[in-house]
Coordinates of N, CA and C in Angstrom, one line a residue:
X4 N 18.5 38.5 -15.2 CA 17.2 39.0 -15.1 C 16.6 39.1 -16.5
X5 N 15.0 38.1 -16.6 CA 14.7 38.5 -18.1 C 14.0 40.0 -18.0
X6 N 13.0 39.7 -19.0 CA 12.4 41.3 -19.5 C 11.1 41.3 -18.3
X7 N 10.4 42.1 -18.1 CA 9.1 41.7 -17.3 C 8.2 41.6 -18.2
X8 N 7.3 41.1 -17.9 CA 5.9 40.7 -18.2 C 4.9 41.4 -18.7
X9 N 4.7 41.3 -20.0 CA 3.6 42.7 -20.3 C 2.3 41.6 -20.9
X10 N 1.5 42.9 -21.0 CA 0.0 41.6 -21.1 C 0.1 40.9 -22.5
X11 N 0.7 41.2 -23.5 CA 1.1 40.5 -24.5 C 1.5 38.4 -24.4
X12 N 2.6 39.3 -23.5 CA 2.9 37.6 -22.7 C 1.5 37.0 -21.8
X13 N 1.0 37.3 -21.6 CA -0.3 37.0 -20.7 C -1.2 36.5 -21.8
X14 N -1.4 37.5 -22.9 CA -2.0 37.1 -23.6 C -1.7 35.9 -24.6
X15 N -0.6 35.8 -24.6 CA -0.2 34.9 -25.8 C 0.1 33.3 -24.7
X16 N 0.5 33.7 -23.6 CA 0.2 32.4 -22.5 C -1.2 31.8 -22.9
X17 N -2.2 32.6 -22.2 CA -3.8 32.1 -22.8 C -3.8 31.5 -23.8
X18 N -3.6 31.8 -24.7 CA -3.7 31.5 -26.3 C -3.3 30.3 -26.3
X19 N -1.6 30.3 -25.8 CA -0.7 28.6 -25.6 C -1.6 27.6 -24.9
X20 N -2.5 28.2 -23.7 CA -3.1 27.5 -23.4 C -4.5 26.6 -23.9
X21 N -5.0 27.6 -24.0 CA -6.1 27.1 -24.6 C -6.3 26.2 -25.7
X22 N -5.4 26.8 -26.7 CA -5.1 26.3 -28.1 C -4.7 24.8 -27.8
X23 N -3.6 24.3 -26.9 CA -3.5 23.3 -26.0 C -4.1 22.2 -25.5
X24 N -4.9 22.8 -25.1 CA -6.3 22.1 -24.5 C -7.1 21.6 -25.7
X25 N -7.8 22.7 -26.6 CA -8.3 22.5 -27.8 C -8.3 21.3 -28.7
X26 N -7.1 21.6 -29.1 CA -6.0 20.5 -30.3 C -6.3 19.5 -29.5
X27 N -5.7 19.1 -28.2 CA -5.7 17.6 -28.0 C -6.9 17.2 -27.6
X28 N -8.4 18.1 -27.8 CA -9.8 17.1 -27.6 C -10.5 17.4 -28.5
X29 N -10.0 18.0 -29.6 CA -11.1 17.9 -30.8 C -10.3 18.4 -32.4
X30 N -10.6 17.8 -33.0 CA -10.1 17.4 -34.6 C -10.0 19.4 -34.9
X31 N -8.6 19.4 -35.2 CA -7.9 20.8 -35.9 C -9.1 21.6 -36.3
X32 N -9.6 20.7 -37.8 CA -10.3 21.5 -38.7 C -11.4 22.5 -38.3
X33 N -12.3 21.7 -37.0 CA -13.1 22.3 -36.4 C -13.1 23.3 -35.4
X34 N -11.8 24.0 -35.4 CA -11.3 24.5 -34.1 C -11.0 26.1 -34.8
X35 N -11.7 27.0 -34.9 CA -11.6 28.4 -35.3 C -11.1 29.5 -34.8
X36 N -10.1 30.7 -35.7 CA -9.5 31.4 -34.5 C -10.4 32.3 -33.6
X37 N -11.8 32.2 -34.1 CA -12.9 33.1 -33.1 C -12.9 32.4 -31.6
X38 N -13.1 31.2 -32.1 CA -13.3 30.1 -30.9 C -11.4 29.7 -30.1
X39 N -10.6 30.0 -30.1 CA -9.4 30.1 -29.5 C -9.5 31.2 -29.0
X40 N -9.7 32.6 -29.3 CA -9.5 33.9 -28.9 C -10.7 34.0 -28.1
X41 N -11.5 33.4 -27.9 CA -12.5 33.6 -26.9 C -12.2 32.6 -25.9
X42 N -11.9 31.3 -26.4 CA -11.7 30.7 -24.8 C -10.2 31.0 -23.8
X43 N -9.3 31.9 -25.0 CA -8.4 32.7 -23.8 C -8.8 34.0 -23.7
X44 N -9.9 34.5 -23.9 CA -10.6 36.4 -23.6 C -10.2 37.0 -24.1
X45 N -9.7 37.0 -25.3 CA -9.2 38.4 -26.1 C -9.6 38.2 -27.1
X46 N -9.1 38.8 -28.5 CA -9.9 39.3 -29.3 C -9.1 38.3 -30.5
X47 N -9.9 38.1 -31.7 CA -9.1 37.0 -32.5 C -8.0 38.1 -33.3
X48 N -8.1 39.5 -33.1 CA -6.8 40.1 -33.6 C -5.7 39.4 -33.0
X49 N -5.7 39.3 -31.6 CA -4.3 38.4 -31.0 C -4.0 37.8 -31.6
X50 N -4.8 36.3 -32.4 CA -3.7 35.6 -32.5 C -3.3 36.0 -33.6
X51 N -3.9 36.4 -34.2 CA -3.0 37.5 -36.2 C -1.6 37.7 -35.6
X52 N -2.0 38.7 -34.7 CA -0.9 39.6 -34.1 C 0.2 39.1 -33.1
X53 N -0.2 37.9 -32.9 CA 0.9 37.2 -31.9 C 1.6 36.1 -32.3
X54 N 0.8 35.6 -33.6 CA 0.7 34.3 -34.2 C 1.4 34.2 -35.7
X55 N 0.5 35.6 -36.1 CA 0.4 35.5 -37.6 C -0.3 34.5 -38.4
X56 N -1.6 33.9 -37.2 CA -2.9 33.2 -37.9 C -2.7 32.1 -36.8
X57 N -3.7 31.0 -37.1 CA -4.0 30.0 -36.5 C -2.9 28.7 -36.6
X58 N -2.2 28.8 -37.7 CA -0.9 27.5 -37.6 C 0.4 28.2 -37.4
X59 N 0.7 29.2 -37.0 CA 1.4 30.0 -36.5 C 1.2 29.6 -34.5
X60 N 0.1 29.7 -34.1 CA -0.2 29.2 -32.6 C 0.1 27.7 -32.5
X61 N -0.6 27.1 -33.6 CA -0.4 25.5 -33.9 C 1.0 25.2 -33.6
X62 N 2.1 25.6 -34.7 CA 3.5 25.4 -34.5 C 4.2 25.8 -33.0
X63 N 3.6 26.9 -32.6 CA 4.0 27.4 -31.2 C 3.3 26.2 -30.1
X64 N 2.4 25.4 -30.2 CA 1.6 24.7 -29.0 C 2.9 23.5 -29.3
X65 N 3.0 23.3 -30.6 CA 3.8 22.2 -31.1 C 5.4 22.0 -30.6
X66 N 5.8 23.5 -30.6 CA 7.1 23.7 -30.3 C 7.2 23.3 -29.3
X67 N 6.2 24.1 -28.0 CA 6.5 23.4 -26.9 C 6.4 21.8 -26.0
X68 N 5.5 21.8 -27.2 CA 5.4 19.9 -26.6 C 6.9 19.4 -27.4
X69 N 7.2 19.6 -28.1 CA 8.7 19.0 -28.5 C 9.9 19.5 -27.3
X70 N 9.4 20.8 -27.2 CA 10.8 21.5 -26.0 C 10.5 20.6 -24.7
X71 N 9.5 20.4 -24.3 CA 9.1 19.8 -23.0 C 9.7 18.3 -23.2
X72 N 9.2 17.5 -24.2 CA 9.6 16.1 -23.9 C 11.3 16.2 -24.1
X73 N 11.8 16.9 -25.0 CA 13.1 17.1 -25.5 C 13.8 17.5 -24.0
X74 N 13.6 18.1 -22.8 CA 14.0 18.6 -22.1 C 13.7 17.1 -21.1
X75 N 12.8 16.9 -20.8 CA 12.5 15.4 -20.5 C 13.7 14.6 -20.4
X76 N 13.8 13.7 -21.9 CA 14.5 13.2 -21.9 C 15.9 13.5 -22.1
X77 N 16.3 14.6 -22.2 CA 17.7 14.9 -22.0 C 18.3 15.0 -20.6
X78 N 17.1 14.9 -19.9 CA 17.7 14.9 -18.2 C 18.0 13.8 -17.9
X79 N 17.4 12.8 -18.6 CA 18.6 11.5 -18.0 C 19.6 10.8 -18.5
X80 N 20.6 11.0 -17.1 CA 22.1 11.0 -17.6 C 22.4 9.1 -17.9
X81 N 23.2 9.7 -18.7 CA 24.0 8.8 -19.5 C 24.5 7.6 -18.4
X82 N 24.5 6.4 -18.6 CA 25.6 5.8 -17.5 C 26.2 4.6 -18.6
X83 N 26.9 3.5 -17.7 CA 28.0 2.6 -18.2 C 26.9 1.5 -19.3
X84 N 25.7 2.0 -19.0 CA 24.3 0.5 -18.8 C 23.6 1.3 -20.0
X85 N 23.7 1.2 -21.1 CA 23.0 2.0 -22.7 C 21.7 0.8 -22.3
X86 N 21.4 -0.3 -22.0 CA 20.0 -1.0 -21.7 C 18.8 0.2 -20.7
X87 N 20.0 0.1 -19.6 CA 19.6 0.4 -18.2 C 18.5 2.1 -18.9
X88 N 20.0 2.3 -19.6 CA 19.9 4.1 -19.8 C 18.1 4.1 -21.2
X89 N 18.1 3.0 -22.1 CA 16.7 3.0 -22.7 C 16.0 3.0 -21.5
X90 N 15.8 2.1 -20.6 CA 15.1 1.8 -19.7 C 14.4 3.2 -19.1
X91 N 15.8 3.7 -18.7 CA 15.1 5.2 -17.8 C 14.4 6.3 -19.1
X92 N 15.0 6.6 -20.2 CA 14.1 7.4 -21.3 C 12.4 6.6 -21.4
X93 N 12.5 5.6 -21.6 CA 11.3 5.0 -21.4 C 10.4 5.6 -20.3
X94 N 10.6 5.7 -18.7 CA 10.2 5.9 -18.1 C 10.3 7.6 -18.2
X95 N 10.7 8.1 -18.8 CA 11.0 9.4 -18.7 C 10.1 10.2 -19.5
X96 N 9.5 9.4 -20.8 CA 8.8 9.6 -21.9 C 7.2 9.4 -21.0
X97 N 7.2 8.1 -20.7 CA 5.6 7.7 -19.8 C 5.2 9.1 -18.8
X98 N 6.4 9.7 -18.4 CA 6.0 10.3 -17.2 C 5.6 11.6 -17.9
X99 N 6.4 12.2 -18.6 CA 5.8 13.1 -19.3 C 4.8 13.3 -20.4
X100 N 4.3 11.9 -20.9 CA 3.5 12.2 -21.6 C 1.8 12.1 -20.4
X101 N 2.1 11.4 -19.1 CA 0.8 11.4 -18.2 C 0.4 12.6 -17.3
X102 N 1.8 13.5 -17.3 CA 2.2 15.0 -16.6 C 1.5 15.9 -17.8
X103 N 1.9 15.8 -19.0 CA 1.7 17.3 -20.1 C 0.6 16.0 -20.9
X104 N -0.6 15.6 -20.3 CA -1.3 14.7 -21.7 C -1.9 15.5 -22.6
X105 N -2.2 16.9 -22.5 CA -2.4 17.7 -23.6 C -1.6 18.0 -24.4
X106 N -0.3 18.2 -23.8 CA 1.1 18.4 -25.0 C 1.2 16.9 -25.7
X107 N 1.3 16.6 -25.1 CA 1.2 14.6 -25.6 C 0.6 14.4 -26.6
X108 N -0.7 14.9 -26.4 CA -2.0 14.5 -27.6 C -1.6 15.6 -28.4
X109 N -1.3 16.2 -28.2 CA -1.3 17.1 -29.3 C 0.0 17.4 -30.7
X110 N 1.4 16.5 -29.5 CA 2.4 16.7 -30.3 C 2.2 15.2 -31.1
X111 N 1.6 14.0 -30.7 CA 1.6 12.6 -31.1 C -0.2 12.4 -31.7
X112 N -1.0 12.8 -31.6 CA -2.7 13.0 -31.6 C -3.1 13.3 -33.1
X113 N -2.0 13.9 -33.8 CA -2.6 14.5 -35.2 C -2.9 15.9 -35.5
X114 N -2.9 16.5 -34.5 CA -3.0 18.1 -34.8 C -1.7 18.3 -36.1
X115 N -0.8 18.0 -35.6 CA 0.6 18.3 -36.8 C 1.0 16.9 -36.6
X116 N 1.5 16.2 -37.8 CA 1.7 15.2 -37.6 C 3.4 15.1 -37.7
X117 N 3.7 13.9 -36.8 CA 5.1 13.8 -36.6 C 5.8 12.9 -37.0
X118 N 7.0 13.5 -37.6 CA 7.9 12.6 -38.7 C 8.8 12.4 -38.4
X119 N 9.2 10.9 -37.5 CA 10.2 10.2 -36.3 C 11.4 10.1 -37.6
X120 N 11.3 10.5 -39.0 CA 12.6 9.8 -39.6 C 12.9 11.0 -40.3
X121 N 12.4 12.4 -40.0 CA 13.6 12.9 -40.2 C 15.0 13.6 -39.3
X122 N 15.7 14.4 -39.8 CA 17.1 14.6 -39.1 C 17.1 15.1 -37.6
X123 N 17.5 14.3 -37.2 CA 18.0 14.6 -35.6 C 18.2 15.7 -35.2
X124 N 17.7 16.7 -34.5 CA 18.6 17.8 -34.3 C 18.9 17.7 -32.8
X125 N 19.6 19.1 -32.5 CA 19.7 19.2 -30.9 C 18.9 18.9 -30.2
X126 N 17.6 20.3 -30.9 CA 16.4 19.5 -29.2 C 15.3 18.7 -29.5
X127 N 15.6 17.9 -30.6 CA 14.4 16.8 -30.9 C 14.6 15.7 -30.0
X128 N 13.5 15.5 -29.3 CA 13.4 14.3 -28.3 C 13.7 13.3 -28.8
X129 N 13.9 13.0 -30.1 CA 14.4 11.1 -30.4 C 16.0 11.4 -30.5
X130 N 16.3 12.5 -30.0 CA 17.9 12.4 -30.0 C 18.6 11.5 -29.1
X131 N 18.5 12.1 -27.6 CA 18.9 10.8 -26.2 C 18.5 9.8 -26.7
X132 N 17.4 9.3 -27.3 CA 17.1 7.6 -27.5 C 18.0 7.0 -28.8
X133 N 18.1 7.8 -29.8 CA 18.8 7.5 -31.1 C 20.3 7.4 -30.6
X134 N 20.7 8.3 -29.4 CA 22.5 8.2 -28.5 C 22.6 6.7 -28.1
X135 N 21.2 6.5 -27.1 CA 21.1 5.7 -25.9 C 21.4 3.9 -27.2
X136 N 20.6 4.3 -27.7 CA 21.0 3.2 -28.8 C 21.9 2.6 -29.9
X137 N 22.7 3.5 -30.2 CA 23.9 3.8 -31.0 C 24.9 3.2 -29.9
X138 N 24.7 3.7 -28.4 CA 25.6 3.3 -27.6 C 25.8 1.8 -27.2
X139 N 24.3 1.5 -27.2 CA 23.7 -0.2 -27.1 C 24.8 -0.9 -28.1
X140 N 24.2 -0.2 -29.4 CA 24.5 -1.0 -30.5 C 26.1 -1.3 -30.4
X141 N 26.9 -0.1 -30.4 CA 28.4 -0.4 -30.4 C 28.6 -1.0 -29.0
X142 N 28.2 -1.2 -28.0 CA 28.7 -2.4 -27.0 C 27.8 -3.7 -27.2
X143 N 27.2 -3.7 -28.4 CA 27.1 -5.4 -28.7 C 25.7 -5.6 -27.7
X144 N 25.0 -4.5 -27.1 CA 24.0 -5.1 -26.3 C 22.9 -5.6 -27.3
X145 N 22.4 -4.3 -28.3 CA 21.7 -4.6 -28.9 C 22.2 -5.1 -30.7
X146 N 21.8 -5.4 -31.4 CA 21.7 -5.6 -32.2 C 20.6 -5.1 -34.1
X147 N 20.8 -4.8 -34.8 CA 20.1 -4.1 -36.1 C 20.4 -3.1 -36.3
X148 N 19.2 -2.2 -36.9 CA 19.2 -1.0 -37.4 C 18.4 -0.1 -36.0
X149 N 19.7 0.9 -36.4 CA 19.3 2.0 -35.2 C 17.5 2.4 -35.1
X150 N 17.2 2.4 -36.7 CA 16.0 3.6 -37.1 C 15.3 2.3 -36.8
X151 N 15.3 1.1 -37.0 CA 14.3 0.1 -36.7 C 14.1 -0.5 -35.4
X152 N 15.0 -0.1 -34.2 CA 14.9 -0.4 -32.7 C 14.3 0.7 -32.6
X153 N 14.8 2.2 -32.7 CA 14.2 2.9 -32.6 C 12.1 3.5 -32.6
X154 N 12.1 3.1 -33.5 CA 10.8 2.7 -34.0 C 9.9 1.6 -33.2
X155 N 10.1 0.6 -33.4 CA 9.6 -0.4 -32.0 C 9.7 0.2 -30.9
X156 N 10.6 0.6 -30.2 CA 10.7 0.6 -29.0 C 9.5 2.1 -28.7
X157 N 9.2 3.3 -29.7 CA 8.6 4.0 -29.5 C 7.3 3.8 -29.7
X158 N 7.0 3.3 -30.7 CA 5.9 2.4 -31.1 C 4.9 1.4 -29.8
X159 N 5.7 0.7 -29.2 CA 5.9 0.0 -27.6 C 4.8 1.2 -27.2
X160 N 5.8 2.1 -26.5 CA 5.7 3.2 -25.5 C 4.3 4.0 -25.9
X161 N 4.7 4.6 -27.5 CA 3.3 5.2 -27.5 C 2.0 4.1 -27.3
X162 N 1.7 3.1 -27.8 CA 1.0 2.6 -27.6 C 0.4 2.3 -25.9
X163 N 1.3 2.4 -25.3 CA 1.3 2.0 -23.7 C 0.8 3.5 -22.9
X164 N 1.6 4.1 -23.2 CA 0.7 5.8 -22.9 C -0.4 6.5 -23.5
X165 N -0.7 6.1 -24.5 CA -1.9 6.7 -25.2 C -3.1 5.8 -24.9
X166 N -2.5 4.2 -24.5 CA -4.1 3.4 -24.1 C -4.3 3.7 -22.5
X167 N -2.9 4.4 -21.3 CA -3.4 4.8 -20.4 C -4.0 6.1 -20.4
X168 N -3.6 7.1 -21.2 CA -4.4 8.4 -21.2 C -5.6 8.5 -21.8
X169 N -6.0 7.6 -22.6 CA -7.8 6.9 -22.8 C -8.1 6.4 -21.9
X170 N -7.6 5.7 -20.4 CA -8.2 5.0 -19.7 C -8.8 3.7 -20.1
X171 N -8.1 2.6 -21.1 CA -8.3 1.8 -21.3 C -7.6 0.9 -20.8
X172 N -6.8 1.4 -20.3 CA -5.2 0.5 -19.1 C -5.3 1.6 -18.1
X173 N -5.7 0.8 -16.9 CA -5.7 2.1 -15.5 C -4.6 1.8 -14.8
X174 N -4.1 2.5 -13.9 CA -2.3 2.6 -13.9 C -2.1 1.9 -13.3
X175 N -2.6 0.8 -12.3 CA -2.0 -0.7 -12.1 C -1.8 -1.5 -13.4
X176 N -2.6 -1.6 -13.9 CA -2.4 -2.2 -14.9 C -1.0 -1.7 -15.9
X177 N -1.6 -0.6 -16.4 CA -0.3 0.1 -17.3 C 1.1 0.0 -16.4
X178 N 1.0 0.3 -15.3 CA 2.4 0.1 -15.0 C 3.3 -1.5 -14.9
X179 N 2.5 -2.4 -14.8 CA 2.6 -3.4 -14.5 C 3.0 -4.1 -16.4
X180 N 2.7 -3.2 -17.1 CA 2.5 -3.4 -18.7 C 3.6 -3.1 -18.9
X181 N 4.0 -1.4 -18.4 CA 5.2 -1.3 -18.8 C 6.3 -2.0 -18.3
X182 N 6.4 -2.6 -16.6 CA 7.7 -3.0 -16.8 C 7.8 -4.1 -17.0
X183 N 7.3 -4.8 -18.1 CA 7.3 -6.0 -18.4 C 7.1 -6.0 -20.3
X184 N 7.1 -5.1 -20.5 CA 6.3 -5.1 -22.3 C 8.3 -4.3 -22.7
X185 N 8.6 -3.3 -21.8 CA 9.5 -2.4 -22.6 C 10.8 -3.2 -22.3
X186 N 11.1 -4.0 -21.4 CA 12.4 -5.5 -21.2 C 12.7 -6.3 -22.2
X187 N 11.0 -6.6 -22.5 CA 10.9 -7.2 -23.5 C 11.0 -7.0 -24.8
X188 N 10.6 -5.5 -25.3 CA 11.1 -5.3 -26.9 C 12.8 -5.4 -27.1
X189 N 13.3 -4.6 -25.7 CA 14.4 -4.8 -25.7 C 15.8 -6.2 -25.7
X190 N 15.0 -7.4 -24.9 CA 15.6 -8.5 -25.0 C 15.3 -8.9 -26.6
X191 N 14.5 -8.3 -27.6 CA 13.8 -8.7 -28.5 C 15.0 -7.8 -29.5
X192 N 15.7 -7.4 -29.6 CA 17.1 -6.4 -29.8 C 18.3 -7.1 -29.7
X193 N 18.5 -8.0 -28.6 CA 19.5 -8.2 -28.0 C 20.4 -9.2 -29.0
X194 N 21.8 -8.6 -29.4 CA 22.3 -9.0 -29.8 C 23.2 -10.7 -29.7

């Protein structure tokens, strides 16, 4: 049993939310803690007090889009097939970035910008894909540098989910993109 629910948490939910919403449709700088504490109903003392300022909420909106996709792709399990197994992170990544597209835009959009080459940790989401490919690489499927497949192949992806969450690829299309665009970076690997 956790703790129960006091309006603190209510309030600091709002906050996660809104700030959420915010960040992934309009440029950081313009985005004020008067104008966050009002479109979750409280007072801009909250976020001081919940936050300890405006990139204090930022890092919190941030964390969770990393826990989210990190949790994502760590749900798919491993098998004999390190291709098969890119394959499904692939799809694992599309799905959550068209499920959470606010977390999406916001963790990949520029609000905080993200730096794919530093160290791996537990719950950083390029972990499963940096395994899934290490595992490629030592059974000879794929071939090069881990950090340089890695890169393409996400490069691929974001590109493919960010032109469907613009609606510039509508999801016949985009799907039909992806299962034909992400085979192919990969035969493009193949040792």
């Amino acid at each position: 049993m956790g703790r129960p629910r006091t309006n603190d948490d209510t309030v600091k939910d709002r906050l996660i939310e809104s700030a959420t919403q915010m960040f992934a449709t309009r440029p950081r700088e313009s985005i004020t803690i008067r104008a966050l504490a009002a479109a979750a109903g409280t007072a801009t003392a909250a976020v001081y007090s919940l936050f300890d300022g405006k990139d204090g909420l930022i890092a919190e909106v941030r964390g969770r889009a990393v826990a989210g996709l990190s949790q994502e792709l760590s749900a798919v399990a491993a098998s004999d097939d390190p291709l098969a197994d890119l394959y499904a992170l692939a799809v694992a990544y599309r799905r959550w970035g068209r499920e959470h597209r606010h977390l999406y835009t916001v963790l990949f959009g520029g609000v905080q910008s993200f730096d794919p080459s530093g160290d791996v940790g537990v719950g950083d989401p390029v972990r499963p894909l940096i395994e899934a490919i290490d595992r490629a690489l030592s059974a000879s499927a794929l071939s090069g540098d881990a950090t340089s497949i890695a890169l393409s192949l996400w490069v691929t992806l974001h590109g493919l989910v960010a032109l469907e969450l613009t609606g510039a690829l509508d999801t016949a299309t985009a799907e039909t993109t992806f299962r034909s665009t992400i085979p192919a970076v990969l035969r493009g690997w193949a040792a």
